[in-house]
Amino acid sequence: MTDPTLTSDDAADDVVAMRALLEGAASASLTAEVSLDDFMRAAWLAYTDARPGMRDALEVEAMRTRLAELRARGQLALA
């Protein structure tokens, strides 16, 4: 979510700060010998935890897509 009171300079500074934090996290994961899969999983969980409801919305959409695929193949009846 963006803050409408931020200027474009503030937003650019935020992007630079975010990239620095991500680079630091990536470097720390290498130092700790964390696998790429574990690092990406932790990053995804942190991203979705910061956005309440996002994970649920994604899961619902994935379920709807899966049900539509099953219906298209005739493996699930239409109600």
mmCIF file of the C-alpha atoms, coordinates in Angstrom:
data_MODEL
# 
_entry.id   MODEL 
# 
loop_
_atom_site.group_PDB 
_atom_site.id 
_atom_site.type_symbol 
_atom_site.label_atom_id 
_atom_site.label_alt_id 
_atom_site.label_comp_id 
_atom_site.label_asym_id 
_atom_site.label_entity_id 
_atom_site.label_seq_id 
_atom_site.pdbx_PDB_ins_code 
_atom_site.Cartn_x 
_atom_site.Cartn_y 
_atom_site.Cartn_z 
_atom_site.occupancy 
_atom_site.B_iso_or_equiv 
_atom_site.pdbx_formal_charge 
_atom_site.auth_seq_id 
_atom_site.auth_comp_id 
_atom_site.auth_asym_id 
_atom_site.auth_atom_id 
_atom_site.pdbx_PDB_model_num 
ATOM 1  C CA . MET A 1 1  ? 0.000   0.000   0.000   1.00 0.00 ? 1  MET A CA 1 
ATOM 2  C CA . THR A 1 2  ? 1.405   3.387   -0.904  1.00 0.00 ? 2  THR A CA 1 
ATOM 3  C CA . ASP A 1 3  ? 1.226   6.580   1.110   1.00 0.00 ? 3  ASP A CA 1 
ATOM 4  C CA . PRO A 1 4  ? -0.342  9.373   -0.977  1.00 0.00 ? 4  PRO A CA 1 
ATOM 5  C CA . THR A 1 5  ? 1.684   11.958  0.961   1.00 0.00 ? 5  THR A CA 1 
ATOM 6  C CA . LEU A 1 6  ? 4.990   10.543  -0.257  1.00 0.00 ? 6  LEU A CA 1 
ATOM 7  C CA . THR A 1 7  ? 6.799   12.386  -3.013  1.00 0.00 ? 7  THR A CA 1 
ATOM 8  C CA . SER A 1 8  ? 8.438   10.587  -5.922  1.00 0.00 ? 8  SER A CA 1 
ATOM 9  C CA . ASP A 1 9  ? 11.797  11.212  -4.233  1.00 0.00 ? 9  ASP A CA 1 
ATOM 10 C CA . ASP A 1 10 ? 10.505  9.514   -1.062  1.00 0.00 ? 10 ASP A CA 1 
ATOM 11 C CA . ALA A 1 11 ? 9.270   6.563   -3.106  1.00 0.00 ? 11 ALA A CA 1 
ATOM 12 C CA . ALA A 1 12 ? 12.623  6.282   -4.901  1.00 0.00 ? 12 ALA A CA 1 
ATOM 13 C CA . ASP A 1 13 ? 14.413  6.366   -1.541  1.00 0.00 ? 13 ASP A CA 1 
ATOM 14 C CA . ASP A 1 14 ? 12.094  3.616   -0.285  1.00 0.00 ? 14 ASP A CA 1 
ATOM 15 C CA . VAL A 1 15 ? 12.946  1.430   -3.289  1.00 0.00 ? 15 VAL A CA 1 
ATOM 16 C CA . VAL A 1 16 ? 16.678  1.938   -2.719  1.00 0.00 ? 16 VAL A CA 1 
ATOM 17 C CA . ALA A 1 17 ? 16.295  1.111   0.982   1.00 0.00 ? 17 ALA A CA 1 
ATOM 18 C CA . MET A 1 18 ? 14.207  -1.974  0.173   1.00 0.00 ? 18 MET A CA 1 
ATOM 19 C CA . ARG A 1 19 ? 16.794  -3.240  -2.304  1.00 0.00 ? 19 ARG A CA 1 
ATOM 20 C CA . ALA A 1 20 ? 19.552  -2.723  0.256   1.00 0.00 ? 20 ALA A CA 1 
ATOM 21 C CA . LEU A 1 21 ? 17.568  -4.747  2.806   1.00 0.00 ? 21 LEU A CA 1 
ATOM 22 C CA . LEU A 1 22 ? 16.958  -7.528  0.283   1.00 0.00 ? 22 LEU A CA 1 
ATOM 23 C CA . GLU A 1 23 ? 20.629  -7.614  -0.677  1.00 0.00 ? 23 GLU A CA 1 
ATOM 24 C CA . GLY A 1 24 ? 21.556  -7.818  3.001   1.00 0.00 ? 24 GLY A CA 1 
ATOM 25 C CA . ALA A 1 25 ? 19.117  -10.677 3.551   1.00 0.00 ? 25 ALA A CA 1 
ATOM 26 C CA . ALA A 1 26 ? 20.473  -12.510 0.502   1.00 0.00 ? 26 ALA A CA 1 
ATOM 27 C CA . SER A 1 27 ? 24.060  -12.061 1.690   1.00 0.00 ? 27 SER A CA 1 
ATOM 28 C CA . ALA A 1 28 ? 23.143  -13.274 5.178   1.00 0.00 ? 28 ALA A CA 1 
ATOM 29 C CA . SER A 1 29 ? 21.434  -16.334 3.705   1.00 0.00 ? 29 SER A CA 1 
ATOM 30 C CA . LEU A 1 30 ? 24.585  -17.191 1.768   1.00 0.00 ? 30 LEU A CA 1 
ATOM 31 C CA . THR A 1 31 ? 26.750  -16.752 4.857   1.00 0.00 ? 31 THR A CA 1 
ATOM 32 C CA . ALA A 1 32 ? 24.392  -19.026 6.806   1.00 0.00 ? 32 ALA A CA 1 
ATOM 33 C CA . GLU A 1 33 ? 24.324  -21.488 3.883   1.00 0.00 ? 33 GLU A CA 1 
ATOM 34 C CA . VAL A 1 34 ? 20.542  -21.277 3.528   1.00 0.00 ? 34 VAL A CA 1 
ATOM 35 C CA . SER A 1 35 ? 19.306  -22.986 0.385   1.00 0.00 ? 35 SER A CA 1 
ATOM 36 C CA . LEU A 1 36 ? 17.730  -20.875 -2.324  1.00 0.00 ? 36 LEU A CA 1 
ATOM 37 C CA . ASP A 1 37 ? 14.392  -22.669 -1.852  1.00 0.00 ? 37 ASP A CA 1 
ATOM 38 C CA . ASP A 1 38 ? 14.393  -21.932 1.885   1.00 0.00 ? 38 ASP A CA 1 
ATOM 39 C CA . PHE A 1 39 ? 15.365  -18.295 1.283   1.00 0.00 ? 39 PHE A CA 1 
ATOM 40 C CA . MET A 1 40 ? 12.644  -17.818 -1.335  1.00 0.00 ? 40 MET A CA 1 
ATOM 41 C CA . ARG A 1 41 ? 10.061  -19.535 0.874   1.00 0.00 ? 41 ARG A CA 1 
ATOM 42 C CA . ALA A 1 42 ? 10.945  -17.253 3.797   1.00 0.00 ? 42 ALA A CA 1 
ATOM 43 C CA . ALA A 1 43 ? 10.855  -14.187 1.544   1.00 0.00 ? 43 ALA A CA 1 
ATOM 44 C CA . TRP A 1 44 ? 7.433   -15.164 0.159   1.00 0.00 ? 44 TRP A CA 1 
ATOM 45 C CA . LEU A 1 45 ? 6.043   -15.787 3.647   1.00 0.00 ? 45 LEU A CA 1 
ATOM 46 C CA . ALA A 1 46 ? 7.355   -12.410 4.829   1.00 0.00 ? 46 ALA A CA 1 
ATOM 47 C CA . TYR A 1 47 ? 5.844   -10.710 1.773   1.00 0.00 ? 47 TYR A CA 1 
ATOM 48 C CA . THR A 1 48 ? 2.418   -12.267 2.250   1.00 0.00 ? 48 THR A CA 1 
ATOM 49 C CA . ASP A 1 49 ? 2.491   -11.788 6.043   1.00 0.00 ? 49 ASP A CA 1 
ATOM 50 C CA . ALA A 1 50 ? 2.977   -8.069  5.438   1.00 0.00 ? 50 ALA A CA 1 
ATOM 51 C CA . ARG A 1 51 ? -0.235  -8.003  3.383   1.00 0.00 ? 51 ARG A CA 1 
ATOM 52 C CA . PRO A 1 52 ? -3.105  -9.384  5.484   1.00 0.00 ? 52 PRO A CA 1 
ATOM 53 C CA . GLY A 1 53 ? -5.562  -11.353 3.395   1.00 0.00 ? 53 GLY A CA 1 
ATOM 54 C CA . MET A 1 54 ? -3.276  -11.693 0.389   1.00 0.00 ? 54 MET A CA 1 
ATOM 55 C CA . ARG A 1 55 ? -2.383  -15.327 0.998   1.00 0.00 ? 55 ARG A CA 1 
ATOM 56 C CA . ASP A 1 56 ? -6.053  -16.230 1.466   1.00 0.00 ? 56 ASP A CA 1 
ATOM 57 C CA . ALA A 1 57 ? -7.026  -14.391 -1.715  1.00 0.00 ? 57 ALA A CA 1 
ATOM 58 C CA . LEU A 1 58 ? -4.311  -16.227 -3.667  1.00 0.00 ? 58 LEU A CA 1 
ATOM 59 C CA . GLU A 1 59 ? -5.395  -19.588 -2.250  1.00 0.00 ? 59 GLU A CA 1 
ATOM 60 C CA . VAL A 1 60 ? -9.039  -18.920 -3.157  1.00 0.00 ? 60 VAL A CA 1 
ATOM 61 C CA . GLU A 1 61 ? -8.060  -17.940 -6.703  1.00 0.00 ? 61 GLU A CA 1 
ATOM 62 C CA . ALA A 1 62 ? -5.893  -21.068 -7.068  1.00 0.00 ? 62 ALA A CA 1 
ATOM 63 C CA . MET A 1 63 ? -8.776  -23.229 -5.847  1.00 0.00 ? 63 MET A CA 1 
ATOM 64 C CA . ARG A 1 64 ? -11.205 -21.601 -8.301  1.00 0.00 ? 64 ARG A CA 1 
ATOM 65 C CA . THR A 1 65 ? -8.758  -22.145 -11.142 1.00 0.00 ? 65 THR A CA 1 
ATOM 66 C CA . ARG A 1 66 ? -8.320  -25.803 -10.160 1.00 0.00 ? 66 ARG A CA 1 
ATOM 67 C CA . LEU A 1 67 ? -12.092 -26.344 -9.962  1.00 0.00 ? 67 LEU A CA 1 
ATOM 68 C CA . ALA A 1 68 ? -12.551 -24.735 -13.386 1.00 0.00 ? 68 ALA A CA 1 
ATOM 69 C CA . GLU A 1 69 ? -9.903  -27.062 -14.822 1.00 0.00 ? 69 GLU A CA 1 
ATOM 70 C CA . LEU A 1 70 ? -11.614 -30.125 -13.305 1.00 0.00 ? 70 LEU A CA 1 
ATOM 71 C CA . ARG A 1 71 ? -14.992 -28.992 -14.678 1.00 0.00 ? 71 ARG A CA 1 
ATOM 72 C CA . ALA A 1 72 ? -13.529 -28.399 -18.135 1.00 0.00 ? 72 ALA A CA 1 
ATOM 73 C CA . ARG A 1 73 ? -12.217 -31.990 -18.158 1.00 0.00 ? 73 ARG A CA 1 
ATOM 74 C CA . GLY A 1 74 ? -15.557 -33.321 -16.930 1.00 0.00 ? 74 GLY A CA 1 
ATOM 75 C CA . GLN A 1 75 ? -14.077 -34.542 -13.649 1.00 0.00 ? 75 GLN A CA 1 
ATOM 76 C CA . LEU A 1 76 ? -16.288 -32.313 -11.501 1.00 0.00 ? 76 LEU A CA 1 
ATOM 77 C CA . ALA A 1 77 ? -19.997 -31.757 -11.937 1.00 0.00 ? 77 ALA A CA 1 
ATOM 78 C CA . LEU A 1 78 ? -21.454 -28.310 -12.372 1.00 0.00 ? 78 LEU A CA 1 
ATOM 79 C CA . ALA A 1 79 ? -23.749 -27.159 -9.612  1.00 0.00 ? 79 ALA A CA 1 
# 
